PDB file of C-alpha atoms and ligand atoms in Angstrom:
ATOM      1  CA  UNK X   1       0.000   0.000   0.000  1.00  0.00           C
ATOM      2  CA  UNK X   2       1.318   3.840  -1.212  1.00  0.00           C
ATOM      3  CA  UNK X   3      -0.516   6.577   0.278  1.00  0.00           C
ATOM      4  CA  UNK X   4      -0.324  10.343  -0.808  1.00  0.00           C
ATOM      5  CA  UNK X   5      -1.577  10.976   3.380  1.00  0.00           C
ATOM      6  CA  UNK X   6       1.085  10.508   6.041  1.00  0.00           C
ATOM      7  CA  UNK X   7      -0.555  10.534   9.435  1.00  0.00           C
ATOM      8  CA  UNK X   8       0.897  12.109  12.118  1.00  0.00           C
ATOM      9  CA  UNK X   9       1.127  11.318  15.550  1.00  0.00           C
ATOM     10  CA  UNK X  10       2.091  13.225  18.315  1.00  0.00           C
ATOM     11  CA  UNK X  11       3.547  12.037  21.132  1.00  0.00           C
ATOM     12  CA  UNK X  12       3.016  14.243  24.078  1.00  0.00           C
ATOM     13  CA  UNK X  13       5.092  12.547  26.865  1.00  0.00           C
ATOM     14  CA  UNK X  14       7.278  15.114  27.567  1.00  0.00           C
ATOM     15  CA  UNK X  15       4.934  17.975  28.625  1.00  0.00           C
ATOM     16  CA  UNK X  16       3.671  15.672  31.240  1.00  0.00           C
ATOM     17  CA  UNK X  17       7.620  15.498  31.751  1.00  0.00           C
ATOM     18  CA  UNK X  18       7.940  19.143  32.350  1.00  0.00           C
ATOM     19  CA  UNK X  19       4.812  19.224  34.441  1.00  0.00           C
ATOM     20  CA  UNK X  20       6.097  16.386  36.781  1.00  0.00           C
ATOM     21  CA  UNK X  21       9.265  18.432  37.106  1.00  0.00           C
ATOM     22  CA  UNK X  22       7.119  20.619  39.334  1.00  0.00           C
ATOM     23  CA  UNK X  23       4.617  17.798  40.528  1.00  0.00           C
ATOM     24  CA  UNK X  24       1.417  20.301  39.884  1.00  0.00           C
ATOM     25  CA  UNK X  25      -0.578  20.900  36.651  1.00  0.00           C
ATOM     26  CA  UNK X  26       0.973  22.592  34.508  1.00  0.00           C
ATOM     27  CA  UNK X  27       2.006  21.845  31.487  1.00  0.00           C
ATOM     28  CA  UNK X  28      -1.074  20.088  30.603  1.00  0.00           C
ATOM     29  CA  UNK X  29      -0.273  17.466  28.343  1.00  0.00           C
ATOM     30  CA  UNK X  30      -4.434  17.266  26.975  1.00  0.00           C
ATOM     31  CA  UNK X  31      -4.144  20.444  26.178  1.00  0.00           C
ATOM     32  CA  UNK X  32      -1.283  19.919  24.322  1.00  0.00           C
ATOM     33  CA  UNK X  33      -2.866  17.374  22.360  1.00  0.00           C
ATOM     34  CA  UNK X  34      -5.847  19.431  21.911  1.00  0.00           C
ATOM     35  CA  UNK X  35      -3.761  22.050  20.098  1.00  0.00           C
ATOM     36  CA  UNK X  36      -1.999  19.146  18.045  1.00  0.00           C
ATOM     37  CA  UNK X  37      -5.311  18.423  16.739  1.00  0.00           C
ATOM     38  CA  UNK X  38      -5.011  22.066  15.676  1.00  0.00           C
ATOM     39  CA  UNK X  39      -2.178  22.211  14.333  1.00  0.00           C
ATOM     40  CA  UNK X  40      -2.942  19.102  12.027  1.00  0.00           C
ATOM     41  CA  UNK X  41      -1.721  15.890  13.861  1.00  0.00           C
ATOM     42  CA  UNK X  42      -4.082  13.487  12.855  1.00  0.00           C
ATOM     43  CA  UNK X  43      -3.381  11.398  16.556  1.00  0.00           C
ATOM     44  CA  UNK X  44      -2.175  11.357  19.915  1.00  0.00           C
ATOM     45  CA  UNK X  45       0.383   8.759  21.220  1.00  0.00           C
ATOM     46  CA  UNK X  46       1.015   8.620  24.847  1.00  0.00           C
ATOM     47  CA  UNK X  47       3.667   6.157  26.549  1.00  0.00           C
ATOM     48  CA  UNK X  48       2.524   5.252  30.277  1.00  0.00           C
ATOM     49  CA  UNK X  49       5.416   3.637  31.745  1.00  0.00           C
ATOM     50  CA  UNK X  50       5.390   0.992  34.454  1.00  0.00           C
ATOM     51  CA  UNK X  51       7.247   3.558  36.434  1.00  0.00           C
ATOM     52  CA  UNK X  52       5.047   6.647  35.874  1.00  0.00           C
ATOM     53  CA  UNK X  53       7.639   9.223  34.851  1.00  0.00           C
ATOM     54  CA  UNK X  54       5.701  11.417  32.646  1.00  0.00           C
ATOM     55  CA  UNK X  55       1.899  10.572  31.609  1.00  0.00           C
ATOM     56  CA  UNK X  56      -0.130   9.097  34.547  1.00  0.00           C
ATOM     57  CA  UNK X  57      -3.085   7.030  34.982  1.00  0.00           C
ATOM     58  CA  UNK X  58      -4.913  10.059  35.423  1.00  0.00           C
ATOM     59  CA  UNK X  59      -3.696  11.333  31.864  1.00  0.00           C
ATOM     60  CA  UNK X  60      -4.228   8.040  29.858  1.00  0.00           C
ATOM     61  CA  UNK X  61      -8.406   8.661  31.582  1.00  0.00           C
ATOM     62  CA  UNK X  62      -8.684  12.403  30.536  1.00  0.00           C
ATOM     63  CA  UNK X  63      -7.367  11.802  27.356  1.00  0.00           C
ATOM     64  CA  UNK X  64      -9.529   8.579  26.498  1.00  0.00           C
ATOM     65  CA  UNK X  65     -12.674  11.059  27.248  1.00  0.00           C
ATOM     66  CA  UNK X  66     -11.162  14.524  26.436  1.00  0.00           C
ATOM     67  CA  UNK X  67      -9.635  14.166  23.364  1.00  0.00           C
ATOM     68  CA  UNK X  68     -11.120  13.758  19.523  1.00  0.00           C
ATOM     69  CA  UNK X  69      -8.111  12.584  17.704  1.00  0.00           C
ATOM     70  CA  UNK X  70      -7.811   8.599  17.914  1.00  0.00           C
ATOM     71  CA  UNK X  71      -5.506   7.852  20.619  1.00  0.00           C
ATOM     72  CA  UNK X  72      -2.545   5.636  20.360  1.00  0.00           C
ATOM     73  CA  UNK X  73      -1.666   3.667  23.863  1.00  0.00           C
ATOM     74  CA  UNK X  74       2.323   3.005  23.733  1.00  0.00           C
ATOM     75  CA  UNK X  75       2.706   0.262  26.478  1.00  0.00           C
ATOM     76  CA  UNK X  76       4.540  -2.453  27.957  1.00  0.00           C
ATOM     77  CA  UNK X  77       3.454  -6.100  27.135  1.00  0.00           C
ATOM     78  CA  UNK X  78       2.595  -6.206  30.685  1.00  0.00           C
ATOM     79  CA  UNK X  79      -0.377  -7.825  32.102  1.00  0.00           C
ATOM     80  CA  UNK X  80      -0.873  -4.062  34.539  1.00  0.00           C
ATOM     81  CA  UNK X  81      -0.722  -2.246  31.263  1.00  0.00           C
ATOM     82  CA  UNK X  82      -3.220  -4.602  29.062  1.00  0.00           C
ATOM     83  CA  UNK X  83      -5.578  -4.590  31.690  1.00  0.00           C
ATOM     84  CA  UNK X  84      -5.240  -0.236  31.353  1.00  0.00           C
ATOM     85  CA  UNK X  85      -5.228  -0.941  27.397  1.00  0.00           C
ATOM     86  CA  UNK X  86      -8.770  -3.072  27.855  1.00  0.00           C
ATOM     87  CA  UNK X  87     -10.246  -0.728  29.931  1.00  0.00           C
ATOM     88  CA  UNK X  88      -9.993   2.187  28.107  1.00  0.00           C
ATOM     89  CA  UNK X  89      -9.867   0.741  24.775  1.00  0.00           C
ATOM     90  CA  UNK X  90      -7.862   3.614  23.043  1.00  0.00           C
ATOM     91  CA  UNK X  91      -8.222   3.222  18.864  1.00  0.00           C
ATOM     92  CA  UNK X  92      -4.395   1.751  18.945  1.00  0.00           C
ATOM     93  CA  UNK X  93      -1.911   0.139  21.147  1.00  0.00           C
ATOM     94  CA  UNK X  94       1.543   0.142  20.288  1.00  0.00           C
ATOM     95  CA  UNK X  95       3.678  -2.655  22.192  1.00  0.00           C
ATOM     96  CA  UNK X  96       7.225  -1.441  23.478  1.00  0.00           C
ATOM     97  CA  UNK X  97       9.878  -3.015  25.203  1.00  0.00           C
ATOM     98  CA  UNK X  98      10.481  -1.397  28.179  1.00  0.00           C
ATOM     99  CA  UNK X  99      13.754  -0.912  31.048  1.00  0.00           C
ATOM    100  CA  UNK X 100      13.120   0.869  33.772  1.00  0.00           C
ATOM    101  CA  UNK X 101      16.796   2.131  33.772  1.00  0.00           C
ATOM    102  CA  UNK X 102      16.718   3.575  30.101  1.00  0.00           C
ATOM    103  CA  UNK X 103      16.061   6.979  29.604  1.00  0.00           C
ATOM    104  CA  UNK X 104      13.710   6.263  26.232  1.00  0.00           C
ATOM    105  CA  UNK X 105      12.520   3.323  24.251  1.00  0.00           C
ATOM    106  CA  UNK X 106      15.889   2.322  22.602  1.00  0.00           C
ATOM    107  CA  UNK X 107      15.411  -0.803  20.753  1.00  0.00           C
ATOM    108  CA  UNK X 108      12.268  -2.713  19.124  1.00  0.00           C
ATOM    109  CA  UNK X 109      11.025  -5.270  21.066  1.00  0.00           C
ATOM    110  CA  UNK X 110      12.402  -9.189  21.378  1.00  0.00           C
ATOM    111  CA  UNK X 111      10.353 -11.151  18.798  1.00  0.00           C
ATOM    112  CA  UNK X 112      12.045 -14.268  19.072  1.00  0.00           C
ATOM    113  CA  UNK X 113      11.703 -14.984  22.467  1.00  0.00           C
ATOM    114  CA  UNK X 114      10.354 -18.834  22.110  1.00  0.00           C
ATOM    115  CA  UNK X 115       7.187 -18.108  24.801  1.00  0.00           C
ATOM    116  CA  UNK X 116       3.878 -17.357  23.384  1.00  0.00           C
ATOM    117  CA  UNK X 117       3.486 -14.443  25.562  1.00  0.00           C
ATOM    118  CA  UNK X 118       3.508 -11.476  23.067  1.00  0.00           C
ATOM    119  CA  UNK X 119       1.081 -13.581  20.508  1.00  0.00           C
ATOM    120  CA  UNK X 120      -1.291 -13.745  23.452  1.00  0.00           C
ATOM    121  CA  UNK X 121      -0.819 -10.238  24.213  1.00  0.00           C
ATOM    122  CA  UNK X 122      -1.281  -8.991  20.441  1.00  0.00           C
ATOM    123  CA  UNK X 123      -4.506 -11.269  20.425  1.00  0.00           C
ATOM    124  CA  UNK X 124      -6.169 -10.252  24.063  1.00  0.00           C
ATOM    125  CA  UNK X 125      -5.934  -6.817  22.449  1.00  0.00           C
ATOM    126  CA  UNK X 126      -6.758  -7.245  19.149  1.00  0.00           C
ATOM    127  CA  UNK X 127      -9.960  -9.469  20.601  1.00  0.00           C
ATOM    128  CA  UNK X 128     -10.737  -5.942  22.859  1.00  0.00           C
ATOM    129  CA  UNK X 129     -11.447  -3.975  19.794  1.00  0.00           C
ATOM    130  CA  UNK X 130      -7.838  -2.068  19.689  1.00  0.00           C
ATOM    131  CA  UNK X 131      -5.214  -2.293  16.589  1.00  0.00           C
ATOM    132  CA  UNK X 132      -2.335  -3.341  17.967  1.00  0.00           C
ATOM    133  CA  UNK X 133       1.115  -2.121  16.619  1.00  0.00           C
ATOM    134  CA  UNK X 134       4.476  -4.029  17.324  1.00  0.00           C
ATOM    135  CA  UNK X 135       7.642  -1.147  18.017  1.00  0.00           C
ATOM    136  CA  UNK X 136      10.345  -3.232  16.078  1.00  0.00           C
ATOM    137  CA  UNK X 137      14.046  -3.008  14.514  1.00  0.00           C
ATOM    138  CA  UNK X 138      13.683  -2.038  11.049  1.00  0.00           C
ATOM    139  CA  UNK X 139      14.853  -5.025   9.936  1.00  0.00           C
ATOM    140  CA  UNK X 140      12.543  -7.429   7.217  1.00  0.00           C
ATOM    141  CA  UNK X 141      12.774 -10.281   9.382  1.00  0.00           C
ATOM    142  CA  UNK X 142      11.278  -8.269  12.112  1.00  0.00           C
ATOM    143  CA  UNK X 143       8.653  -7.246  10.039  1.00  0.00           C
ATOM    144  CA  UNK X 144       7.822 -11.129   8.899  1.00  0.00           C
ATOM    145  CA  UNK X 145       7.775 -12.138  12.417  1.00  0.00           C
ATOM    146  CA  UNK X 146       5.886  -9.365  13.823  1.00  0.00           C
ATOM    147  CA  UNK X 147       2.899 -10.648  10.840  1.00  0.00           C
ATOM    148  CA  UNK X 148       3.523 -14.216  11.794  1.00  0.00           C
ATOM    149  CA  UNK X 149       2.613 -13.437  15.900  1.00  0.00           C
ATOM    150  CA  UNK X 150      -0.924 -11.660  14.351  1.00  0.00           C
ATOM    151  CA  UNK X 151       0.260  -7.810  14.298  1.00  0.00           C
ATOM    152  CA  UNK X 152      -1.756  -5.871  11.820  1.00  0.00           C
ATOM    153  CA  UNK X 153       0.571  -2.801  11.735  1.00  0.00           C
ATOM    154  CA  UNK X 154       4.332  -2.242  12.859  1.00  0.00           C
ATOM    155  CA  UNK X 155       6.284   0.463  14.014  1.00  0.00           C
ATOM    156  CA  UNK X 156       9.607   1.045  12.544  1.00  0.00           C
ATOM    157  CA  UNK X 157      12.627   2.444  15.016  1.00  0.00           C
ATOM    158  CA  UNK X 158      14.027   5.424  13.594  1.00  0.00           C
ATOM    159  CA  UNK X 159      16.388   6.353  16.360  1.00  0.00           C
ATOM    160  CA  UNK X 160      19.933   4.850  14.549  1.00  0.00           C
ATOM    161  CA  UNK X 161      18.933   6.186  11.556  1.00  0.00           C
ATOM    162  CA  UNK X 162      18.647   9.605  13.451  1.00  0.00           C
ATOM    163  CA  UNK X 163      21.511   9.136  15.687  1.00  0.00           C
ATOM    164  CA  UNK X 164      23.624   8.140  12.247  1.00  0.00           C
ATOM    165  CA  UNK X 165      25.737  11.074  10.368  1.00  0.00           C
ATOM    166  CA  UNK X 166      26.801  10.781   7.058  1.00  0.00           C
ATOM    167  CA  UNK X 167      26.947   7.101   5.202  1.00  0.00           C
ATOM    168  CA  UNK X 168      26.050   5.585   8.411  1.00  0.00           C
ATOM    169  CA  UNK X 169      22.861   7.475   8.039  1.00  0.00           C
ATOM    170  CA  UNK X 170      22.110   6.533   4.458  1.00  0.00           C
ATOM    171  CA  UNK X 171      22.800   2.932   5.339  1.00  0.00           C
ATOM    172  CA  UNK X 172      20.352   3.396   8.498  1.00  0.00           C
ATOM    173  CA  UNK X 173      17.774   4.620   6.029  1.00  0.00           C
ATOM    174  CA  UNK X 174      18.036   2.056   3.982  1.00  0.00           C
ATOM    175  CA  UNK X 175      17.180  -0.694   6.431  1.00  0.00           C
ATOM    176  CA  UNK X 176      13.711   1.219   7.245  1.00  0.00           C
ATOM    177  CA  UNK X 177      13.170   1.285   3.360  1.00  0.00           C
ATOM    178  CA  UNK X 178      13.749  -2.353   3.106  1.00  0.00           C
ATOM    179  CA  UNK X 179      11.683  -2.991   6.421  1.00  0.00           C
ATOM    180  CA  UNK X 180       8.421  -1.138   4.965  1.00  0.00           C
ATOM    181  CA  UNK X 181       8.635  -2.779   1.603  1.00  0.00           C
ATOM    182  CA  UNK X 182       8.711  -6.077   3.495  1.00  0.00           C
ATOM    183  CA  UNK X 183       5.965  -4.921   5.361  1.00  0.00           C
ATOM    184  CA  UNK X 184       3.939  -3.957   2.345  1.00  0.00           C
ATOM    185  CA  UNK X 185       4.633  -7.146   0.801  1.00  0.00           C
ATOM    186  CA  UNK X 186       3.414  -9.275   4.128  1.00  0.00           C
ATOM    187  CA  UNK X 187       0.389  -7.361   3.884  1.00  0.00           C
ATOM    188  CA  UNK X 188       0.851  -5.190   7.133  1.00  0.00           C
ATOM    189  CA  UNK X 189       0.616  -1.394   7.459  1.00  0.00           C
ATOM    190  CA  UNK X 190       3.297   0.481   8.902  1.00  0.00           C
ATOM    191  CA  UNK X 191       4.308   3.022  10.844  1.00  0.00           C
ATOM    192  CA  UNK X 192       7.763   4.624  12.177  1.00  0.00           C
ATOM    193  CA  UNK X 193       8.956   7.143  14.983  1.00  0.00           C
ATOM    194  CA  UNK X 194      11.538   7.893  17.079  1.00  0.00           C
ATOM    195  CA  UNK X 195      14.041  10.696  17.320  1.00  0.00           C
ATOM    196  CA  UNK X 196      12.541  12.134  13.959  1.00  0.00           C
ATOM    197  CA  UNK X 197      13.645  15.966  13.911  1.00  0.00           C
ATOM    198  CA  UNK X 198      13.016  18.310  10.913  1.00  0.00           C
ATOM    199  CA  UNK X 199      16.366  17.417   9.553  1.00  0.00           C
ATOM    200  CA  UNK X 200      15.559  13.823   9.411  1.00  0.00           C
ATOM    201  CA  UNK X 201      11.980  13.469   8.590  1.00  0.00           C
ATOM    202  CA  UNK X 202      11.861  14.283   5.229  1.00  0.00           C
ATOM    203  CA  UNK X 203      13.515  11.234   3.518  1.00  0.00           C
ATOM    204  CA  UNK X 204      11.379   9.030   5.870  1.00  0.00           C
ATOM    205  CA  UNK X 205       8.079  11.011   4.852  1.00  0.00           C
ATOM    206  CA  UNK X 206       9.165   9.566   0.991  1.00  0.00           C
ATOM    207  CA  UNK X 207       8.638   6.260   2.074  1.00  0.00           C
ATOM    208  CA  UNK X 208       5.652   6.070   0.479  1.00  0.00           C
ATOM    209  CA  UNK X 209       4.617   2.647   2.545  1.00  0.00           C
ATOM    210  CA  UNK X 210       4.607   4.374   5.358  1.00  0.00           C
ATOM    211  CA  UNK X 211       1.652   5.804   6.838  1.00  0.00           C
ATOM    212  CA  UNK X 212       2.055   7.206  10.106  1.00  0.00           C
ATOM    213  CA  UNK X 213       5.058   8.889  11.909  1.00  0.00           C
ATOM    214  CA  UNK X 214       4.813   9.273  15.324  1.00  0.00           C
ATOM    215  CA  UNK X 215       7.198  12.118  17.085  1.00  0.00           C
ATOM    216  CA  UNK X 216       6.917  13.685  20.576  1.00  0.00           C
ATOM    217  CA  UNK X 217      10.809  14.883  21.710  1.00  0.00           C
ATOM    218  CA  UNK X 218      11.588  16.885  19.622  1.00  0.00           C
ATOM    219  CA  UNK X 219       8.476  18.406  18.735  1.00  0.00           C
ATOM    220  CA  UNK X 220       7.673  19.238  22.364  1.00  0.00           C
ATOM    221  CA  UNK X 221      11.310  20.657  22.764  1.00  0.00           C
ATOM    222  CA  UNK X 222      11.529  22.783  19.480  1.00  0.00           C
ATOM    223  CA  UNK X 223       8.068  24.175  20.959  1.00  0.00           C
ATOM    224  CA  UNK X 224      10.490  25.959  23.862  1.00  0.00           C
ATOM    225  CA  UNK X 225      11.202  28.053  21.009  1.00  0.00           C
ATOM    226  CA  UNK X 226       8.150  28.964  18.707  1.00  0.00           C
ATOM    227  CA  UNK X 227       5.158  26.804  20.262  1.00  0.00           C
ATOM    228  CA  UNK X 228       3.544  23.798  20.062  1.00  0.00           C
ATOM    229  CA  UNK X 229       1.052  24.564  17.291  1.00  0.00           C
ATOM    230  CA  UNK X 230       4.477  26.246  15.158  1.00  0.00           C
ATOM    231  CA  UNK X 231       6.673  23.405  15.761  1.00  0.00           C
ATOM    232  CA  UNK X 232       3.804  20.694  14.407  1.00  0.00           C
ATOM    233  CA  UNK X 233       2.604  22.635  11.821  1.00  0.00           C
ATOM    234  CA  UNK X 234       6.255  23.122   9.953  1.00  0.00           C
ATOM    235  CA  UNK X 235       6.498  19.260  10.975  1.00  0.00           C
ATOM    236  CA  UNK X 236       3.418  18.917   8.991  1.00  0.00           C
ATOM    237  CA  UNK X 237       4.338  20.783   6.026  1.00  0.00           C
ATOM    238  CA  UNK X 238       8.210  19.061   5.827  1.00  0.00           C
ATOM    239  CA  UNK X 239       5.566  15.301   5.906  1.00  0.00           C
ATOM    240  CA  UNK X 240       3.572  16.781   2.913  1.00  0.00           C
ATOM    241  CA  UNK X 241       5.830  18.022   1.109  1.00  0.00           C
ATOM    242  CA  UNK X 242       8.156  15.092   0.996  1.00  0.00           C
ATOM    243  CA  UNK X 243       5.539  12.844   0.386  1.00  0.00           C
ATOM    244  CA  UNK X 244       4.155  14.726  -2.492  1.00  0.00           C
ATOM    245  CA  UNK X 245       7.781  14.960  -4.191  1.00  0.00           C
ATOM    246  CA  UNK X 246       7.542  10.822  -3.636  1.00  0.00           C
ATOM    247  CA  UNK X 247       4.227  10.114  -4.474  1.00  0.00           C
ATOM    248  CA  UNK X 248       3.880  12.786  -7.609  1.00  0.00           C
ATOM    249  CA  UNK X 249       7.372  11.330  -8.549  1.00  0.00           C
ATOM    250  CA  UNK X 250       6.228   7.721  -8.249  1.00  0.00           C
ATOM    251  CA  UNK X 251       3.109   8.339 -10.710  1.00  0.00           C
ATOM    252  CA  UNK X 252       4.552  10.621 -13.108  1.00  0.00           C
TER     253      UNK X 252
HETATM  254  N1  PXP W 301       7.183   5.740  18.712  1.00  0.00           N
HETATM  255  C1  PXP W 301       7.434   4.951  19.790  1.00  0.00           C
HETATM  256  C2  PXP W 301       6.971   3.534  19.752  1.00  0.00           C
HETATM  257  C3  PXP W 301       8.097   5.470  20.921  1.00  0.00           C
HETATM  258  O1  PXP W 301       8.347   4.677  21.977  1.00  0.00           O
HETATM  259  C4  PXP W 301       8.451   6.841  20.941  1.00  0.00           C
HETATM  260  C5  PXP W 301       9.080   7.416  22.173  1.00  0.00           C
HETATM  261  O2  PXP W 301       8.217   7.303  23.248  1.00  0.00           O
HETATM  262  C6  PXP W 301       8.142   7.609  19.820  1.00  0.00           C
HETATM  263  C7  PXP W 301       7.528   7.039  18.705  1.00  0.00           C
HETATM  264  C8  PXP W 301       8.449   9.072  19.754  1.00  0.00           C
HETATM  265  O3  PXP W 301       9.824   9.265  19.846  1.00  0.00           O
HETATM  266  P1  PXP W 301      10.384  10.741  20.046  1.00  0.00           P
HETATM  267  O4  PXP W 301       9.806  11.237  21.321  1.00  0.00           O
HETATM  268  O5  PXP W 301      11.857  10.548  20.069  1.00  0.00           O
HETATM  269  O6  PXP W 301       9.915  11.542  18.863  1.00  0.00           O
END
């Protein structure tokens, strides 16, 4: 599947970040999300931890009635967090691994762990009404595993590719191209995010199998500078852009 539409989600983690640095209210990370819907995200993507650091049980409830955009659940394959997932029953679920001592998500998850415990968890969800993504290495044989323990949609990780500099970068980008034309070809949609900046969105946008970005750091830290509804909308227009160039390209 080629689509001229790139969703975008926005991850709004870290203004419940900055609010816990002060323990009150403030920042509100629904009304961030409210003004993302402004600005033209199309979703929001929240990560509750096991260990609470930024959004709270509290946040994951407000935003499940508050909010219009669809609302993508990043959690832990964790029988505390698919209990949360089943109760609220937010459009989308994205499974992450998860260490309490890292400071973000830095790998895709362990697909080859011999248990059936992820299939189960992928299938207790998907049975609860929610579309389930699996937060994978972009790597095809991630992507054919991920369709062979029942995931409808994956999520590439973009962080080496936006960690990389120079060849090391193009080589990085390669593997998510590779990744999403496997995924295409298995029949499953996907999705990529993390680290994306506007210097290394754009030649992810042209990936023209993807259809959903999802970005929070950066976004919420370049808003320090211009605001929230600035820093999404030129995030926006670098998506559209690229993906027109790819997609006007592609049927010329
Ligand atoms: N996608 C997933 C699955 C993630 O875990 C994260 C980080 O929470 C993101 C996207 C967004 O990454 P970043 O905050 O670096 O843009």
């Amino acid at each position: 599947m080629t689509t001229r539409h790139l969703r975008l989600g926005v991850n709004i983690d870290h203004v419940a970040t900055i609010r816990n640095a002060r323990g009150g209210e403030h920042p509100d990370p629904v009304r961030a999300a409210q003004l993302a819907a402004k600005a033209g995200a199309n979703g929001i993507t929240a990560h509750l931890r096991e260990d609470r650091r930024h959004i709270s049980d509290h946040d994951i409830t407000r935003l499940s009635r508050e909010i219009e955009l669809p609302l993508n659940l990043e959690m832990a394959a964790t029988e505390e967090m698919l209990a949360i997932a089943l109760r609220h029953s937010p459009h989308a679920a994205c499974i992450v691994p998860e260490k309490r001592e890292e400071r973000t998500t830095e790998g895709g998850l362990n697909l080859f762990d011999p248990s059936d415990h992820l299939a189960r968890m992928i299938a207790k969800l998907k049975d609860g009404g929610i579309r389930v993504s699996l937060f994978i290495e972009p790597d095809p044989r991630h992507v054919e595993r991920s369709a062979e323990l029942g995931a409808p949609v994956v999520e590439l990780h973009t962080g080496a590719y936006c960690d990389a500099k120079g060849a090391t970068r193009d080589s990085q980008l390669k593997r998510i191209q590779d990744a999403a034309a496997r995924a295409a070809a298995v029949g499953i949609e996907c999705h990529a995010g993390h680290g994306l900046s506007f210097d290394t969105v754009s030649p992810v946008a042209t990936i023209a199998t993807i259809v959903e970005l999802n970005i929070g750091h950066f976004l919420v830290g370049e808003a320090i500078f211009g605001g929230l509804e600035s820093s999404i909308k030129r995030m926006r227009s670098l998506m559209d852009t690229a993906r027109a160039a790819a997609t006007g390209a592609r049927s010329a």
